[in-house]
mmCIF file of C-alpha atoms in Angstrom:
data_model
loop_
_atom_site.group_PDB
_atom_site.id
_atom_site.type_symbol
_atom_site.label_atom_id
_atom_site.label_comp_id
_atom_site.label_asym_id
_atom_site.label_seq_id
_atom_site.Cartn_x
_atom_site.Cartn_y
_atom_site.Cartn_z
ATOM 1 C CA UNK A 1 -14.888 -14.567 33.258
ATOM 2 C CA UNK A 2 -15.244 -18.346 33.086
ATOM 3 C CA UNK A 3 -12.680 -20.112 35.250
ATOM 4 C CA UNK A 4 -11.321 -23.437 34.008
ATOM 5 C CA UNK A 5 -9.971 -25.832 36.632
ATOM 6 C CA UNK A 6 -7.937 -28.864 35.607
ATOM 7 C CA UNK A 7 -7.053 -31.871 37.691
ATOM 8 C CA UNK A 8 -4.689 -33.326 38.473
ATOM 9 C CA UNK A 9 -1.958 -30.726 37.985
ATOM 10 C CA UNK A 10 0.459 -33.549 37.247
ATOM 11 C CA UNK A 11 0.285 -37.290 36.740
ATOM 12 C CA UNK A 12 2.993 -39.931 36.555
ATOM 13 C CA UNK A 13 2.248 -42.772 34.205
ATOM 14 C CA UNK A 14 3.915 -45.534 32.224
ATOM 15 C CA UNK A 15 3.822 -46.312 28.528
ATOM 16 C CA UNK A 16 0.632 -48.228 27.826
ATOM 17 C CA UNK A 17 -1.296 -46.739 30.740
ATOM 18 C CA UNK A 18 -4.724 -45.169 30.399
ATOM 19 C CA UNK A 19 -4.623 -41.537 31.500
ATOM 20 C CA UNK A 20 -7.622 -39.341 32.298
ATOM 21 C CA UNK A 21 -7.514 -35.576 32.807
ATOM 22 C CA UNK A 22 -10.473 -33.571 34.046
ATOM 23 C CA UNK A 23 -11.472 -29.987 33.321
ATOM 24 C CA UNK A 24 -14.270 -28.152 35.127
ATOM 25 C CA UNK A 25 -15.796 -24.838 34.032
ATOM 26 C CA UNK A 26 -17.095 -22.328 36.572
ATOM 27 C CA UNK A 27 -20.322 -22.084 34.566
ATOM 28 C CA UNK A 28 -21.934 -24.058 31.790
ATOM 29 C CA UNK A 29 -20.175 -23.899 28.435
ATOM 30 C CA UNK A 30 -22.250 -26.445 26.491
ATOM 31 C CA UNK A 31 -19.695 -28.350 24.380
ATOM 32 C CA UNK A 32 -17.398 -25.400 23.698
ATOM 33 C CA UNK A 33 -14.306 -27.041 25.094
ATOM 34 C CA UNK A 34 -10.982 -27.816 23.485
ATOM 35 C CA UNK A 35 -7.872 -29.729 24.547
ATOM 36 C CA UNK A 36 -4.279 -28.894 23.627
ATOM 37 C CA UNK A 37 -0.960 -30.685 24.020
ATOM 38 C CA UNK A 38 2.178 -28.652 24.579
ATOM 39 C CA UNK A 39 5.772 -29.838 24.618
ATOM 40 C CA UNK A 40 8.645 -27.740 26.018
ATOM 41 C CA UNK A 41 9.621 -24.838 23.782
ATOM 42 C CA UNK A 42 6.776 -25.524 21.335
ATOM 43 C CA UNK A 43 3.418 -23.953 20.581
ATOM 44 C CA UNK A 44 0.311 -25.764 21.797
ATOM 45 C CA UNK A 45 -1.231 -28.327 19.461
ATOM 46 C CA UNK A 46 -4.998 -28.728 19.194
ATOM 47 C CA UNK A 47 -6.110 -32.301 19.935
ATOM 48 C CA UNK A 48 -9.850 -32.128 20.580
ATOM 49 C CA UNK A 49 -12.413 -29.415 19.800
ATOM 50 C CA UNK A 50 -16.083 -29.077 20.649
ATOM 51 C CA UNK A 51 -15.529 -31.425 23.608
ATOM 52 C CA UNK A 52 -15.275 -34.646 21.618
ATOM 53 C CA UNK A 53 -14.248 -33.982 18.025
ATOM 54 C CA UNK A 54 -10.801 -35.263 17.112
ATOM 55 C CA UNK A 55 -8.651 -32.774 15.238
ATOM 56 C CA UNK A 56 -7.401 -34.036 11.875
ATOM 57 C CA UNK A 57 -4.194 -36.044 12.173
ATOM 58 C CA UNK A 58 -4.485 -36.654 15.914
ATOM 59 C CA UNK A 59 -4.188 -40.330 16.932
ATOM 60 C CA UNK A 60 -7.388 -42.064 17.931
ATOM 61 C CA UNK A 61 -5.986 -42.960 21.360
ATOM 62 C CA UNK A 62 -6.978 -39.411 22.340
ATOM 63 C CA UNK A 63 -10.638 -38.854 23.129
ATOM 64 C CA UNK A 64 -12.729 -36.199 24.819
ATOM 65 C CA UNK A 65 -16.086 -36.226 26.524
ATOM 66 C CA UNK A 66 -18.398 -34.087 28.595
ATOM 67 C CA UNK A 67 -20.728 -31.139 28.349
ATOM 68 C CA UNK A 68 -21.949 -28.323 30.545
ATOM 69 C CA UNK A 69 -19.297 -27.910 33.238
ATOM 70 C CA UNK A 70 -17.418 -31.211 33.392
ATOM 71 C CA UNK A 71 -15.098 -32.547 30.722
ATOM 72 C CA UNK A 72 -12.544 -35.306 30.324
ATOM 73 C CA UNK A 73 -9.559 -35.984 28.102
ATOM 74 C CA UNK A 74 -8.552 -39.640 27.908
ATOM 75 C CA UNK A 75 -5.404 -41.132 26.452
ATOM 76 C CA UNK A 76 -6.257 -44.803 26.050
ATOM 77 C CA UNK A 77 -2.711 -46.169 25.826
ATOM 78 C CA UNK A 78 0.038 -43.698 26.639
ATOM 79 C CA UNK A 79 2.866 -43.517 24.107
ATOM 80 C CA UNK A 80 6.370 -42.062 24.624
ATOM 81 C CA UNK A 81 5.510 -39.018 22.512
ATOM 82 C CA UNK A 82 2.499 -38.208 24.729
ATOM 83 C CA UNK A 83 4.585 -37.023 27.676
ATOM 84 C CA UNK A 84 3.701 -33.332 27.659
ATOM 85 C CA UNK A 85 1.485 -30.741 29.312
ATOM 86 C CA UNK A 86 -2.206 -30.673 28.438
ATOM 87 C CA UNK A 87 -4.512 -27.641 28.604
ATOM 88 C CA UNK A 88 -8.247 -27.253 28.271
ATOM 89 C CA UNK A 89 -9.770 -24.078 26.786
ATOM 90 C CA UNK A 90 -13.333 -22.795 26.795
ATOM 91 C CA UNK A 91 -14.683 -21.200 23.635
ATOM 92 C CA UNK A 92 -18.145 -20.350 24.946
ATOM 93 C CA UNK A 93 -17.563 -16.677 25.627
ATOM 94 C CA UNK A 94 -14.957 -13.927 25.713
ATOM 95 C CA UNK A 95 -12.506 -13.735 27.292
ATOM 96 C CA UNK A 96 -11.361 -17.157 26.162
ATOM 97 C CA UNK A 97 -9.786 -18.925 29.105
ATOM 98 C CA UNK A 98 -7.522 -21.902 29.638
ATOM 99 C CA UNK A 99 -7.101 -24.369 32.444
ATOM 100 C CA UNK A 100 -3.920 -24.360 34.484
ATOM 101 C CA UNK A 101 -2.477 -27.394 32.729
ATOM 102 C CA UNK A 102 -1.765 -31.037 33.535
ATOM 103 C CA UNK A 103 1.763 -32.329 33.160
ATOM 104 C CA UNK A 104 1.972 -35.985 32.146
ATOM 105 C CA UNK A 105 5.290 -37.350 33.338
ATOM 106 C CA UNK A 106 7.096 -40.644 33.000
ATOM 107 C CA UNK A 107 6.724 -42.940 35.987
ATOM 108 C CA UNK B 1 0.651 -25.153 4.040
ATOM 109 C CA UNK B 2 -0.622 -22.739 6.662
ATOM 110 C CA UNK B 3 2.172 -20.952 8.510
ATOM 111 C CA UNK B 4 2.355 -18.148 11.038
ATOM 112 C CA UNK B 5 5.901 -16.818 11.418
ATOM 113 C CA UNK B 6 6.631 -14.387 14.214
ATOM 114 C CA UNK B 7 9.351 -11.811 14.787
ATOM 115 C CA UNK B 8 12.335 -12.485 16.997
ATOM 116 C CA UNK B 9 12.944 -12.106 20.706
ATOM 117 C CA UNK B 10 12.872 -8.692 22.338
ATOM 118 C CA UNK B 11 14.370 -7.228 25.498
ATOM 119 C CA UNK B 12 12.644 -4.117 26.837
ATOM 120 C CA UNK B 13 12.921 -1.894 29.887
ATOM 121 C CA UNK B 14 9.997 -1.352 32.224
ATOM 122 C CA UNK B 15 7.666 1.315 30.872
ATOM 123 C CA UNK B 16 8.609 0.706 27.246
ATOM 124 C CA UNK B 17 6.469 -0.774 24.478
ATOM 125 C CA UNK B 18 6.974 -3.829 22.296
ATOM 126 C CA UNK B 19 5.490 -4.674 18.903
ATOM 127 C CA UNK B 20 5.438 -8.304 17.790
ATOM 128 C CA UNK B 21 4.645 -9.306 14.215
ATOM 129 C CA UNK B 22 2.990 -12.428 12.831
ATOM 130 C CA UNK B 23 3.282 -13.119 9.087
ATOM 131 C CA UNK B 24 0.677 -15.457 7.631
ATOM 132 C CA UNK B 25 0.939 -17.687 4.580
ATOM 133 C CA UNK B 26 -0.889 -20.606 3.034
ATOM 134 C CA UNK B 27 -4.424 -19.264 3.416
ATOM 135 C CA UNK B 28 -6.491 -16.146 2.764
ATOM 136 C CA UNK B 29 -5.208 -13.789 5.460
ATOM 137 C CA UNK B 30 -8.290 -11.578 5.552
ATOM 138 C CA UNK B 31 -10.729 -14.470 6.053
ATOM 139 C CA UNK B 32 -9.832 -15.575 9.582
ATOM 140 C CA UNK B 33 -9.270 -13.761 12.865
ATOM 141 C CA UNK B 34 -5.821 -13.621 14.436
ATOM 142 C CA UNK B 35 -5.678 -14.134 18.188
ATOM 143 C CA UNK B 36 -2.824 -13.543 20.615
ATOM 144 C CA UNK B 37 -2.007 -15.819 23.549
ATOM 145 C CA UNK B 38 0.852 -15.394 25.980
ATOM 146 C CA UNK B 39 2.646 -17.733 28.357
ATOM 147 C CA UNK B 40 4.966 -16.713 31.155
ATOM 148 C CA UNK B 41 7.850 -19.105 31.803
ATOM 149 C CA UNK B 42 6.578 -22.224 33.510
ATOM 150 C CA UNK B 43 3.029 -20.868 33.570
ATOM 151 C CA UNK B 44 -0.212 -21.476 31.711
ATOM 152 C CA UNK B 45 -1.773 -19.934 28.628
ATOM 153 C CA UNK B 46 -3.439 -16.511 28.716
ATOM 154 C CA UNK B 47 -5.622 -15.201 25.894
ATOM 155 C CA UNK B 48 -5.089 -11.515 25.112
ATOM 156 C CA UNK B 49 -7.498 -10.713 22.305
ATOM 157 C CA UNK B 50 -8.489 -11.057 18.655
ATOM 158 C CA UNK B 51 -8.333 -9.027 15.481
ATOM 159 C CA UNK B 52 -10.263 -9.375 12.250
ATOM 160 C CA UNK B 53 -7.707 -8.775 9.471
ATOM 161 C CA UNK B 54 -10.401 -7.802 6.994
ATOM 162 C CA UNK B 55 -12.152 -5.073 8.978
ATOM 163 C CA UNK B 56 -9.469 -4.321 11.551
ATOM 164 C CA UNK B 57 -12.021 -4.855 14.314
ATOM 165 C CA UNK B 58 -10.551 -5.981 17.608
ATOM 166 C CA UNK B 59 -11.587 -7.406 20.958
ATOM 167 C CA UNK B 60 -9.286 -7.393 23.967
ATOM 168 C CA UNK B 61 -9.305 -9.158 27.309
ATOM 169 C CA UNK B 62 -10.225 -6.699 30.060
ATOM 170 C CA UNK B 63 -6.844 -7.263 31.686
ATOM 171 C CA UNK B 64 -5.053 -5.749 28.700
ATOM 172 C CA UNK B 65 -7.525 -3.006 27.764
ATOM 173 C CA UNK B 66 -5.709 0.287 27.357
ATOM 174 C CA UNK B 67 -2.293 -1.362 27.012
ATOM 175 C CA UNK B 68 -2.647 -3.620 23.972
ATOM 176 C CA UNK B 69 -3.218 -2.712 20.338
ATOM 177 C CA UNK B 70 -3.706 -5.263 17.566
ATOM 178 C CA UNK B 71 -3.295 -4.112 13.984
ATOM 179 C CA UNK B 72 -2.520 -5.518 10.560
ATOM 180 C CA UNK B 73 -1.028 -4.768 7.162
ATOM 181 C CA UNK B 74 -3.007 -6.753 4.639
ATOM 182 C CA UNK B 75 -0.608 -5.996 1.771
ATOM 183 C CA UNK B 76 2.091 -8.040 3.492
ATOM 184 C CA UNK B 77 -0.280 -10.469 5.278
ATOM 185 C CA UNK B 78 1.061 -9.505 8.681
ATOM 186 C CA UNK B 79 -0.628 -8.981 12.033
ATOM 187 C CA UNK B 80 0.877 -7.006 14.901
ATOM 188 C CA UNK B 81 0.438 -6.953 18.656
ATOM 189 C CA UNK B 82 1.755 -3.947 20.548
ATOM 190 C CA UNK B 83 1.879 -3.944 24.333
ATOM 191 C CA UNK B 84 2.750 -0.725 26.157
ATOM 192 C CA UNK B 85 3.734 0.287 29.699
ATOM 193 C CA UNK B 86 5.632 -2.968 30.056
ATOM 194 C CA UNK B 87 6.357 -4.383 33.492
ATOM 195 C CA UNK B 88 8.317 -7.391 34.643
ATOM 196 C CA UNK B 89 5.137 -9.476 34.802
ATOM 197 C CA UNK B 90 4.796 -9.090 31.023
ATOM 198 C CA UNK B 91 7.881 -11.244 30.495
ATOM 199 C CA UNK B 92 6.485 -14.135 28.484
ATOM 200 C CA UNK B 93 6.336 -15.920 25.147
ATOM 201 C CA UNK B 94 3.709 -14.318 22.927
ATOM 202 C CA UNK B 95 1.975 -16.462 20.289
ATOM 203 C CA UNK B 96 -0.313 -15.530 17.446
ATOM 204 C CA UNK B 97 -2.886 -18.178 16.589
ATOM 205 C CA UNK B 98 -5.759 -18.711 14.212
ATOM 206 C CA UNK B 99 -8.389 -21.183 13.141
ATOM 207 C CA UNK B 100 -9.544 -21.795 9.601
ATOM 208 C CA UNK B 101 -13.020 -22.583 10.859
ATOM 209 C CA UNK B 102 -15.894 -20.946 12.647
ATOM 210 C CA UNK B 103 -15.040 -22.142 16.129
ATOM 211 C CA UNK B 104 -12.738 -20.449 18.616
ATOM 212 C CA UNK B 105 -10.232 -23.287 18.846
ATOM 213 C CA UNK B 106 -6.763 -22.650 17.479
ATOM 214 C CA UNK B 107 -5.339 -25.150 15.037
ATOM 215 C CA UNK B 108 -2.509 -22.945 13.772
ATOM 216 C CA UNK B 109 0.027 -21.180 15.954
ATOM 217 C CA UNK B 110 3.080 -19.022 15.459
ATOM 218 C CA UNK B 111 6.338 -20.277 16.929
ATOM 219 C CA UNK B 112 6.222 -17.697 19.715
ATOM 220 C CA UNK B 113 8.179 -14.545 20.504
ATOM 221 C CA UNK B 114 9.960 -14.184 23.836
ATOM 222 C CA UNK B 115 9.581 -10.717 25.315
ATOM 223 C CA UNK B 116 11.794 -10.044 28.323
ATOM 224 C CA UNK B 117 11.123 -6.980 30.456
ATOM 225 C CA UNK B 118 14.095 -6.116 32.608
ATOM 226 C CA UNK B 119 15.841 -3.021 33.877
#
């Protein structure tokens, strides 16, 4: 199975800050990487797919980059509604696997 | 609009089975795989497997092989996930999810079903 490791596990930030979250795969997954946002009590929401493609309706302050084993999610200017937990997911091979999550908290 | 609506919460005893339903609307049910993902309280996301609603073909994560069964009823556009031999570690919210594309990223999710396993 491909292990997905996210860092940091949590980050404290202020509105307007630039936030970067990293995801590392235990083996190469090309660009088969997605990012999700999850708020308490809600289902995850797809933000980015195929490493850098923005899902329809997602604000452009979210961006993704990377390929192979190392990937990044960037929020260019954090907004109040962005405080949530973020997960990466590899779609290269079964079983599909997720990272452990990064909680973005208010500083 | 695309919707996946799941059945309500369940409380089960250890050793029992649970069957969760996921009713689809707003798209052609038989055209896109349904996947199941679970999340224990305060924990991360865990993919369980997929089912093709057209053929009934399935693929399960090794961890759940022998305990999980994914089925469907196409006449009522509903997918099912049954998990047997329940243990306390199976206490979690179970989500169905799908994508209306070719890639294995999920843009539509059910609201989740809490399954509590307790004696």
